[in-house]
Amino acid sequence: MATSADHQRFERAQKIIPGGVNSPVRSFSGVGGTPVFIKKASGAYVWDNQNKKYTDYVGSWGPAILGHAHPDVIAAVKNIADDGLSFGAPTELETSLAEQITIMMPSIEMVRLVSSGTEACMSAIRLARAFTKRDKFIKFSGCYHGHADFFLVQAGSGAATLGIPNSPGVPASFTQHTLTCGFNDVKAVTELFRKHGKDIASVILEPFVGNAGFIRPSDEFLQTLQSLCKNNDSLLIFDEVMTGFRVARGGAQEVLNIKPDLTTLGKVIGGGLPVGAYGGRKDIMSLMAPLGPVYQAGTLSGNPLAVTAGLKTLQILESASYEKLAEHSRKLMDGFVQAGKQYGIPMQSDFCGGMFGFFFADKPVRSFEDAKLASPIFKDFFHKMLERGFYLAPSAYEAGFVSFAHTDSDVSATVAAAHEVLREISHAK
Ligand code: PLP
C-alpha cells in the first residue's frame, strides 16, 4: 500500500517522467491511487521501500516464472558480466539460446533474437507481409502485441486500461491494413476473410489472451483460424510473448497442439532482462537480412547478459514441474471463486499453467467486449488485497502469474485474504 513517502516519490517521478512511470499500466491508472515503489524482490515476494513484503502475482509482468532473483540465474549473469556487457558481434551464447528455444518449441525452425516483445511482433508482421506479398493482417480486440503503430487498434493491456485503444500520433494510413474483430468470433473472422482473403498476410493472436484479463480460445475459433489461413495462404502467428514457457514448457502451441507458421516470444526468454524473439518456418525466416531482403536489426540484440539470463531460465524450466505450477493457479482461482460465491459476488476464473485471470462477472468471459462488462469491484478488491500484502496486477485487464517459487502456503494465504476482502466488500454493498 502506498505510503506518504511513496506519494512523494511519485510526485518527484511525475515531474520528470510522463505519468511518473516508464510503462503506463504501472501507474495504477486502472485502479486509482499511487503505485507502490518496489525496492527488491526474491522468490515469490517483492518488498517496497518501507520493507513491507508482498506476495507477488505480477512477476515483472511475466518474466519471473522461476521467482524473482533465482540464485542460478543471478550467478550466471554475474559471472558473464565480468567478461564484458556487450560486443555487437556474434557470441556462442546466442546460438545456445536459439537452439534451446527450438528444442522447447519445435514449430520454430529458425529464430531471430531482439530486445522486446514489441520488436518481435512488429518484425513478425513485416516478415509475414514480405513473405506473402500482401499488406493486411488481422488482430483481435483486446489482444496486445506491443506498441508498434499498426497494432494500436483495439489493443488490450495498458491501452485498454487507459481507454486509449487508438493512440493519437498514429496516422490513419498506418492502420489502414489492420483488420480487427472480436476474439472467439468465428463469424466475424470468417467474414473478414470472405471480404479480404486474398490481401491478408497473416492473423496474429495471443493464443490465450492475457491483455484483456485471461481469455481462453474456443476449439472452433482455433480450427477456423487454422483453416482460413491454410485456404487463403495467410500465415498464422502466435504471439507467445506472454504464454511462451508460461502456460506449458512448449507454450500455448503445445497445450493447443497447433503449429503456427511464426511465433513471437519475450518475457520469460529474457529471465528478467530484455530479450524478445521471433521465429518459425525456415522458408519464411530465411527472408530475414542478411540471408534475405527483409531488414531488421538491433544494437543490443543478443546481448550476452540478457541471453545468459534467458538461457539459464529455459534450462531450469526444462525439468520443472508445470503440473505443480498449474495446481497453484487452480487452487488460487478456485479459492477466489468459492469466496465470491460465499459472499454473493459472482466471479469467473480460468487458468493455464502459471497464467490465470478472474472477472467479477456472472457469465463466462470469451472476448474483450465481455470483459468490459465486468463489475468495477475489481478496483476495491485490488486495493484491499494490496493492503494485506498481496500484489495483483493493477488492472482488471491483465492476467496474473504464479511462479515456481510460490508455495502452497503462499497460495492458501492469498485465498484466505481474498475471503476476508470479499466479505468486507459484500458487507459494504
Ligand atoms: N505481446 C504480448 C502478448 C504482450 O503481453 C506484450 C507485453 O506485455 C507484448 C507483446 C509487448 O512486449 P514488450 O512489452 O516486451 O515490448
Coordinates of C-alpha atoms and ligand atoms in Angstrom, one line a residue:
M1 CA 0.0 0.0 0.0
A2 CA 1.4 3.4 -1.0
T3 CA 2.6 5.5 2.0
S4 CA 3.2 9.2 2.1
A5 CA 6.8 8.5 1.2
D6 CA 5.5 6.8 -2.0
H7 CA 3.4 9.8 -2.7
Q8 CA 6.5 12.0 -2.6
R9 CA 8.4 9.6 -4.7
F10 CA 5.6 9.5 -7.3
E11 CA 5.4 13.3 -7.3
R12 CA 9.1 13.5 -7.9
A13 CA 8.9 11.0 -10.7
Q14 CA 5.9 12.7 -12.3
K15 CA 7.8 16.0 -12.6
I16 CA 10.3 14.4 -14.9
I17 CA 8.8 11.1 -16.3
P18 CA 5.4 11.3 -18.1
G19 CA 2.9 10.0 -15.6
G20 CA 5.8 9.1 -13.3
V21 CA 6.3 5.7 -15.0
N22 CA 8.1 4.1 -17.9
S23 CA 5.2 1.9 -18.9
P24 CA 1.6 3.1 -18.5
V25 CA -0.1 0.3 -16.6
R26 CA 2.4 0.6 -13.7
S27 CA 0.9 4.0 -12.8
F28 CA -2.2 2.4 -11.2
S29 CA -4.4 4.5 -13.5
G30 CA -6.5 1.4 -14.0
V31 CA -7.3 1.1 -10.2
G32 CA -6.6 4.6 -8.9
G33 CA -4.2 5.7 -6.2
T34 CA -0.4 5.9 -6.0
P35 CA 1.7 3.0 -7.2
V36 CA 3.9 1.2 -4.6
F37 CA 7.6 1.7 -5.3
I38 CA 9.4 -1.6 -5.2
K39 CA 12.9 -1.9 -3.8
K40 CA 13.8 -5.5 -4.1
A41 CA 12.4 -8.9 -5.0
S42 CA 13.2 -12.5 -4.1
G43 CA 11.3 -15.7 -4.9
A44 CA 7.6 -15.1 -4.8
Y45 CA 7.9 -11.8 -3.0
V46 CA 8.6 -8.1 -3.6
W47 CA 9.4 -5.5 -0.9
D48 CA 8.5 -1.8 -1.0
N49 CA 10.7 1.0 0.2
Q50 CA 9.3 0.6 3.8
N51 CA 10.4 -3.1 3.7
K52 CA 6.8 -4.2 3.5
K53 CA 6.6 -7.6 1.9
Y54 CA 4.1 -8.6 -0.8
T55 CA 3.3 -11.9 -2.3
D56 CA 3.7 -11.1 -5.9
Y57 CA 1.4 -12.3 -8.7
V58 CA 2.7 -9.8 -11.3
G59 CA 6.2 -11.3 -11.7
S60 CA 7.5 -8.3 -13.6
W61 CA 4.5 -8.9 -16.0
G62 CA 5.6 -12.4 -16.8
P63 CA 9.3 -12.9 -16.9
A64 CA 9.8 -14.1 -13.3
I65 CA 8.5 -17.6 -13.8
L66 CA 11.2 -19.1 -11.6
G67 CA 10.5 -16.5 -8.9
H68 CA 12.5 -13.3 -8.6
A69 CA 16.3 -13.4 -8.4
H70 CA 16.6 -17.1 -8.9
P71 CA 20.1 -17.8 -7.5
D72 CA 21.3 -19.8 -10.5
V73 CA 20.2 -17.1 -12.9
I74 CA 21.8 -14.3 -10.8
A75 CA 25.1 -16.3 -10.5
A76 CA 25.2 -16.9 -14.3
V77 CA 24.6 -13.2 -15.1
K78 CA 27.2 -12.0 -12.5
N79 CA 29.7 -14.5 -13.9
I80 CA 29.2 -13.4 -17.6
A81 CA 29.2 -9.7 -16.7
D82 CA 32.9 -9.9 -15.8
D83 CA 33.6 -10.7 -19.4
G84 CA 32.0 -7.5 -20.8
L85 CA 28.5 -6.3 -21.2
S86 CA 28.0 -6.1 -25.0
F87 CA 30.1 -6.7 -28.1
G88 CA 27.9 -6.2 -31.1
A89 CA 29.4 -9.3 -32.6
P90 CA 28.2 -12.9 -32.6
T91 CA 28.5 -14.9 -29.4
E92 CA 28.1 -18.7 -28.9
L93 CA 25.5 -17.9 -26.2
E94 CA 23.1 -16.5 -28.7
T95 CA 23.2 -19.8 -30.7
S96 CA 22.7 -21.7 -27.5
L97 CA 19.6 -19.7 -26.6
A98 CA 18.3 -20.1 -30.2
E99 CA 18.9 -23.8 -30.0
Q100 CA 17.2 -24.1 -26.6
I101 CA 14.1 -22.2 -28.0
T102 CA 13.8 -24.6 -30.9
I103 CA 14.1 -27.6 -28.7
M104 CA 11.3 -26.4 -26.4
M105 CA 9.1 -25.1 -29.3
P106 CA 9.6 -27.4 -32.3
S107 CA 7.5 -25.3 -34.6
I108 CA 10.4 -22.8 -34.5
E109 CA 13.0 -23.9 -37.0
M110 CA 14.9 -20.6 -37.1
V111 CA 14.8 -17.8 -34.7
R112 CA 16.0 -14.1 -34.5
L113 CA 16.7 -12.5 -31.1
V114 CA 15.5 -9.0 -30.5
S115 CA 15.2 -6.9 -27.3
S116 CA 11.4 -6.7 -26.6
G117 CA 8.1 -8.3 -27.4
T118 CA 7.2 -5.2 -29.3
E119 CA 10.1 -5.6 -31.6
A120 CA 9.4 -9.3 -32.1
C121 CA 5.7 -8.7 -33.1
M122 CA 6.5 -5.7 -35.3
S123 CA 9.1 -7.7 -37.1
A124 CA 7.0 -10.8 -37.5
I125 CA 4.3 -8.7 -39.3
R126 CA 6.9 -7.2 -41.6
L127 CA 8.2 -10.7 -42.4
A128 CA 4.7 -12.1 -43.0
R129 CA 3.9 -9.2 -45.3
A130 CA 7.1 -9.7 -47.2
F131 CA 6.6 -13.5 -47.5
T132 CA 3.0 -13.3 -48.7
K133 CA 3.5 -10.0 -50.7
R134 CA 0.3 -8.8 -49.0
D135 CA -0.4 -5.9 -46.7
K136 CA -3.4 -6.6 -44.5
F137 CA -3.4 -8.6 -41.3
I138 CA -6.0 -9.5 -38.7
K139 CA -5.7 -8.8 -34.9
F140 CA -8.3 -9.4 -32.3
S141 CA -9.7 -6.8 -30.0
G142 CA -8.2 -6.9 -26.5
C143 CA -5.0 -8.6 -27.8
Y144 CA -1.9 -6.6 -27.3
H145 CA 1.1 -7.1 -29.5
G146 CA 3.3 -4.3 -28.3
H147 CA 3.1 -0.6 -29.3
A148 CA 4.1 -0.5 -33.0
D149 CA 1.9 1.9 -34.8
F150 CA -0.1 -0.6 -36.8
F151 CA -1.0 -2.6 -33.7
L152 CA -2.6 0.2 -31.7
V153 CA -6.1 -0.6 -32.8
Q154 CA -8.4 -2.3 -30.3
A155 CA -5.4 -3.1 -28.2
G156 CA -5.5 -4.5 -24.7
S157 CA -3.1 -4.1 -21.7
G158 CA -2.3 -0.5 -20.7
A159 CA -4.0 0.8 -23.8
A160 CA -7.3 -0.8 -22.6
T161 CA -6.8 0.2 -19.0
L162 CA -6.4 3.8 -20.1
G163 CA -9.2 3.7 -22.6
I164 CA -6.9 4.8 -25.5
P165 CA -7.1 1.9 -27.9
N166 CA -6.4 4.2 -30.8
S167 CA -3.4 6.4 -29.8
P168 CA -3.0 9.9 -31.2
G169 CA 0.2 10.1 -33.2
V170 CA -0.7 7.1 -35.3
P171 CA -1.6 8.3 -38.8
A172 CA -4.8 6.7 -40.1
S173 CA -2.9 5.4 -43.1
F174 CA -0.6 3.4 -40.8
T175 CA -3.5 1.3 -39.5
Q176 CA -5.5 1.0 -42.8
H177 CA -4.2 -2.5 -43.3
T178 CA -5.0 -3.6 -39.7
L179 CA -8.3 -5.6 -39.7
T180 CA -9.9 -6.3 -36.3
C181 CA -12.6 -8.4 -34.9
G182 CA -13.7 -9.9 -31.6
F183 CA -11.7 -12.8 -30.0
N184 CA -13.5 -16.1 -30.4
D185 CA -15.8 -14.5 -33.0
V186 CA -15.8 -17.2 -35.7
K187 CA -18.4 -15.5 -37.8
A188 CA -16.6 -12.1 -37.9
V189 CA -13.2 -13.5 -38.8
T190 CA -14.7 -15.7 -41.5
E191 CA -16.4 -12.6 -42.9
L192 CA -13.1 -10.7 -42.9
F193 CA -11.5 -13.5 -44.9
R194 CA -14.5 -13.6 -47.3
K195 CA -14.1 -9.9 -48.0
H196 CA -10.3 -9.6 -47.9
G197 CA -8.8 -13.1 -48.0
K198 CA -6.5 -12.6 -51.0
D199 CA -5.0 -9.5 -49.3
I200 CA -4.5 -11.0 -45.8
A201 CA -0.8 -11.6 -45.0
S202 CA -1.4 -13.0 -41.5
V203 CA -3.5 -13.5 -38.5
I204 CA -1.8 -12.7 -35.2
L205 CA -3.3 -13.6 -31.8
E206 CA -2.5 -14.2 -28.2
P207 CA -3.4 -17.9 -28.1
F208 CA -4.6 -17.4 -24.5
V209 CA -5.4 -13.7 -24.2
G210 CA -3.6 -12.1 -21.2
N211 CA -4.0 -8.5 -22.0
A212 CA -7.8 -8.3 -21.6
G213 CA -7.7 -10.5 -18.5
F214 CA -7.3 -14.2 -19.1
I215 CA -9.4 -15.4 -22.0
R216 CA -9.3 -18.9 -23.5
P217 CA -9.8 -19.6 -27.2
S218 CA -12.6 -21.9 -28.2
D219 CA -11.7 -25.0 -30.2
E220 CA -14.0 -23.8 -33.0
F221 CA -12.2 -20.5 -33.1
L222 CA -8.8 -22.1 -33.4
Q223 CA -9.9 -24.6 -36.0
T224 CA -11.5 -21.8 -38.0
L225 CA -8.3 -19.7 -37.9
Q226 CA -6.2 -22.6 -39.0
S227 CA -8.3 -23.5 -41.9
L228 CA -8.9 -19.9 -43.0
C229 CA -5.1 -19.3 -43.0
K230 CA -4.4 -22.5 -44.9
N231 CA -7.1 -22.0 -47.5
N232 CA -6.1 -18.4 -48.1
D233 CA -2.3 -18.8 -48.0
S234 CA -2.1 -16.5 -45.0
L235 CA 0.3 -17.0 -42.1
L236 CA -0.8 -17.9 -38.6
I237 CA 1.2 -16.0 -36.0
F238 CA 1.0 -17.0 -32.3
D239 CA 2.1 -14.1 -30.1
E240 CA 3.5 -16.2 -27.2
V241 CA 5.3 -13.2 -25.6
M242 CA 3.2 -13.9 -22.5
T243 CA 2.2 -17.6 -22.9
G244 CA 5.6 -18.9 -24.1
F245 CA 7.2 -21.2 -21.5
R246 CA 4.5 -19.9 -19.1
V247 CA 1.3 -21.9 -19.8
A248 CA 3.4 -25.0 -20.5
R249 CA 7.1 -25.9 -21.3
G250 CA 6.3 -25.6 -25.0
G251 CA 3.9 -22.6 -24.7
A252 CA 0.3 -22.4 -25.8
Q253 CA 1.1 -24.2 -29.0
E254 CA 2.0 -27.3 -27.0
V255 CA -1.2 -27.1 -25.0
L256 CA -3.4 -26.4 -28.1
N257 CA -1.5 -28.8 -30.3
I258 CA -1.1 -26.2 -33.1
K259 CA 2.0 -25.5 -35.2
P260 CA 1.9 -21.8 -36.1
D261 CA 3.9 -20.5 -39.1
L262 CA 5.5 -17.9 -36.9
T263 CA 5.8 -17.3 -33.1
T264 CA 6.8 -14.3 -31.2
L265 CA 8.4 -14.5 -27.8
G266 CA 9.5 -12.2 -25.0
K267 CA 9.3 -12.0 -21.2
V268 CA 10.4 -15.5 -19.9
I269 CA 13.1 -15.9 -22.6
G270 CA 15.0 -13.0 -21.0
G271 CA 14.6 -14.3 -17.5
G272 CA 14.1 -10.7 -16.3
L273 CA 16.4 -9.0 -18.8
P274 CA 15.3 -7.6 -22.2
V275 CA 15.0 -10.3 -24.8
G276 CA 12.4 -10.9 -27.4
A277 CA 12.4 -13.3 -30.4
Y278 CA 10.5 -14.3 -33.4
G279 CA 10.8 -17.5 -35.3
G280 CA 9.1 -20.2 -37.2
R281 CA 9.3 -22.0 -40.5
K282 CA 12.7 -21.9 -42.1
D283 CA 11.4 -20.9 -45.6
I284 CA 9.8 -17.8 -44.0
M285 CA 12.7 -16.9 -41.7
S286 CA 15.2 -17.2 -44.5
L287 CA 13.8 -14.0 -45.9
M288 CA 15.4 -12.0 -43.0
A289 CA 18.5 -10.0 -43.7
P290 CA 21.3 -10.7 -44.2
L291 CA 20.2 -14.1 -45.6
G292 CA 17.2 -12.4 -47.4
P293 CA 16.0 -8.9 -48.2
V294 CA 13.7 -8.2 -45.2
Y295 CA 15.5 -5.7 -42.9
Q296 CA 15.6 -5.8 -39.1
A297 CA 18.5 -5.1 -36.8
G298 CA 19.4 -4.1 -33.2
T299 CA 22.5 -2.8 -31.5
L300 CA 21.9 -4.7 -28.3
S301 CA 20.1 -7.8 -29.9
G302 CA 21.5 -11.0 -28.4
N303 CA 23.1 -9.1 -25.5
P304 CA 25.3 -11.5 -23.6
L305 CA 23.8 -10.7 -20.1
A306 CA 20.2 -10.9 -21.3
V307 CA 20.8 -14.1 -23.3
T308 CA 22.5 -15.7 -20.3
A309 CA 19.6 -14.9 -18.0
G310 CA 17.2 -16.3 -20.6
L311 CA 19.2 -19.4 -21.4
K312 CA 19.6 -20.3 -17.7
T313 CA 15.9 -19.8 -17.1
L314 CA 14.9 -22.0 -20.0
Q315 CA 17.4 -24.7 -19.0
I316 CA 15.9 -24.8 -15.5
L317 CA 12.4 -24.8 -16.9
E318 CA 13.1 -27.9 -19.0
S319 CA 12.9 -30.1 -15.9
A320 CA 10.4 -28.0 -13.9
S321 CA 7.0 -29.4 -12.9
Y322 CA 4.4 -27.4 -14.8
E323 CA 1.8 -29.6 -13.1
K324 CA 2.7 -28.1 -9.8
L325 CA 2.5 -24.6 -11.3
A326 CA -0.9 -25.3 -12.7
E327 CA -2.1 -26.8 -9.4
H328 CA -1.2 -23.5 -7.7
S329 CA -3.1 -21.5 -10.3
R330 CA -6.1 -23.8 -10.0
K331 CA -6.1 -23.6 -6.2
L332 CA -5.9 -19.8 -6.3
M333 CA -8.7 -19.3 -8.8
D334 CA -11.0 -21.9 -7.2
G335 CA -10.4 -20.2 -3.9
F336 CA -11.3 -16.8 -5.3
V337 CA -14.5 -18.0 -7.0
Q338 CA -15.6 -20.0 -3.9
A339 CA -15.1 -16.9 -1.8
G340 CA -17.1 -14.9 -4.2
K341 CA -19.9 -17.5 -4.1
Q342 CA -19.9 -17.4 -0.3
Y343 CA -20.4 -13.7 -0.2
G344 CA -22.8 -13.4 -3.2
I345 CA -20.3 -11.8 -5.6
P346 CA -20.3 -13.6 -8.9
M347 CA -16.9 -14.3 -10.4
Q348 CA -15.5 -16.1 -13.4
S349 CA -12.0 -17.5 -13.5
D350 CA -9.7 -19.6 -15.7
F351 CA -6.0 -20.5 -15.9
C352 CA -3.4 -22.4 -17.9
G353 CA -0.1 -23.4 -16.3
G354 CA 1.3 -20.4 -14.5
M355 CA -1.2 -17.8 -16.0
F356 CA -4.5 -17.0 -14.5
G357 CA -7.3 -14.5 -14.6
F358 CA -10.6 -13.6 -12.9
F359 CA -13.5 -11.3 -13.6
F360 CA -16.3 -10.0 -11.4
A361 CA -18.9 -11.2 -13.9
D362 CA -21.8 -13.6 -13.8
K363 CA -21.3 -15.0 -17.3
P364 CA -18.2 -16.6 -18.8
V365 CA -15.9 -14.1 -20.5
R366 CA -15.0 -15.0 -24.1
S367 CA -13.9 -11.7 -25.5
F368 CA -12.7 -8.2 -24.6
E369 CA -16.2 -7.0 -25.1
D370 CA -17.4 -9.4 -22.4
A371 CA -14.5 -8.4 -20.2
K372 CA -15.6 -4.7 -20.4
L373 CA -19.0 -5.7 -18.9
A374 CA -17.4 -7.0 -15.7
S375 CA -18.0 -5.1 -12.4
P376 CA -15.7 -2.3 -11.3
I377 CA -15.5 -4.1 -7.9
F378 CA -12.0 -5.1 -9.1
K379 CA -10.5 -1.8 -8.0
D380 CA -11.7 -2.2 -4.5
F381 CA -10.6 -5.8 -4.4
F382 CA -7.2 -4.9 -5.7
H383 CA -6.5 -2.2 -3.1
K384 CA -7.8 -4.3 -0.2
M385 CA -5.5 -7.2 -1.3
L386 CA -2.6 -4.8 -1.7
E387 CA -3.2 -3.5 1.9
R388 CA -2.9 -7.1 3.1
G389 CA 0.3 -7.7 1.3
F390 CA -0.9 -9.4 -1.9
Y391 CA 0.3 -7.7 -5.1
L392 CA -2.1 -8.4 -8.1
A393 CA -1.8 -6.7 -11.5
P394 CA -3.2 -3.2 -11.1
S395 CA -5.7 -3.6 -13.8
A396 CA -8.8 -5.7 -14.4
Y397 CA -7.5 -6.3 -18.0
E398 CA -4.3 -8.2 -17.1
A399 CA -3.7 -11.8 -16.5
G400 CA -1.9 -12.8 -13.3
F401 CA 1.2 -15.0 -12.9
V402 CA 2.1 -17.8 -10.5
S403 CA 5.8 -18.7 -10.3
F404 CA 7.7 -21.8 -9.4
A405 CA 8.7 -20.1 -6.2
H406 CA 5.1 -19.7 -4.9
T407 CA 4.4 -22.3 -2.2
D408 CA 1.1 -24.0 -1.1
S409 CA 1.1 -21.7 1.9
D410 CA 1.5 -18.6 -0.2
V411 CA -1.5 -19.6 -2.2
S412 CA -3.6 -20.5 0.8
A413 CA -2.7 -17.2 2.5
T414 CA -3.8 -15.4 -0.7
V415 CA -7.1 -17.2 -0.8
A416 CA -7.7 -16.5 2.9
A417 CA -7.1 -12.8 2.2
A418 CA -9.5 -12.9 -0.8
H419 CA -12.2 -14.3 1.6
E420 CA -11.7 -11.5 4.0
V421 CA -11.7 -8.9 1.3
L422 CA -14.8 -10.2 -0.5
R423 CA -16.6 -10.5 2.9
E424 CA -15.8 -6.9 3.5
I425 CA -16.9 -5.8 0.1
S426 CA -20.2 -7.7 0.4
H427 CA -20.9 -6.1 3.7
A428 CA -20.3 -2.7 2.3
K429 CA -22.7 -3.2 -0.6
Ligands
PLP1 N1 2.8 -9.3 -26.9 C1 2.2 -9.7 -25.8 C2 1.2 -10.8 -25.7 C3 2.5 -9.0 -24.6 O1 1.8 -9.3 -23.5 C4 3.4 -7.9 -24.6 C5 3.7 -7.1 -23.4 O2 3.0 -7.2 -22.4 C6 4.0 -7.6 -25.9 C7 3.7 -8.3 -27.0 C8 5.0 -6.5 -25.9 O3 6.2 -6.9 -25.3 P1 7.2 -5.8 -24.7 O4 6.5 -5.1 -23.6 O5 8.3 -6.6 -24.2 O6 7.5 -4.9 -25.8

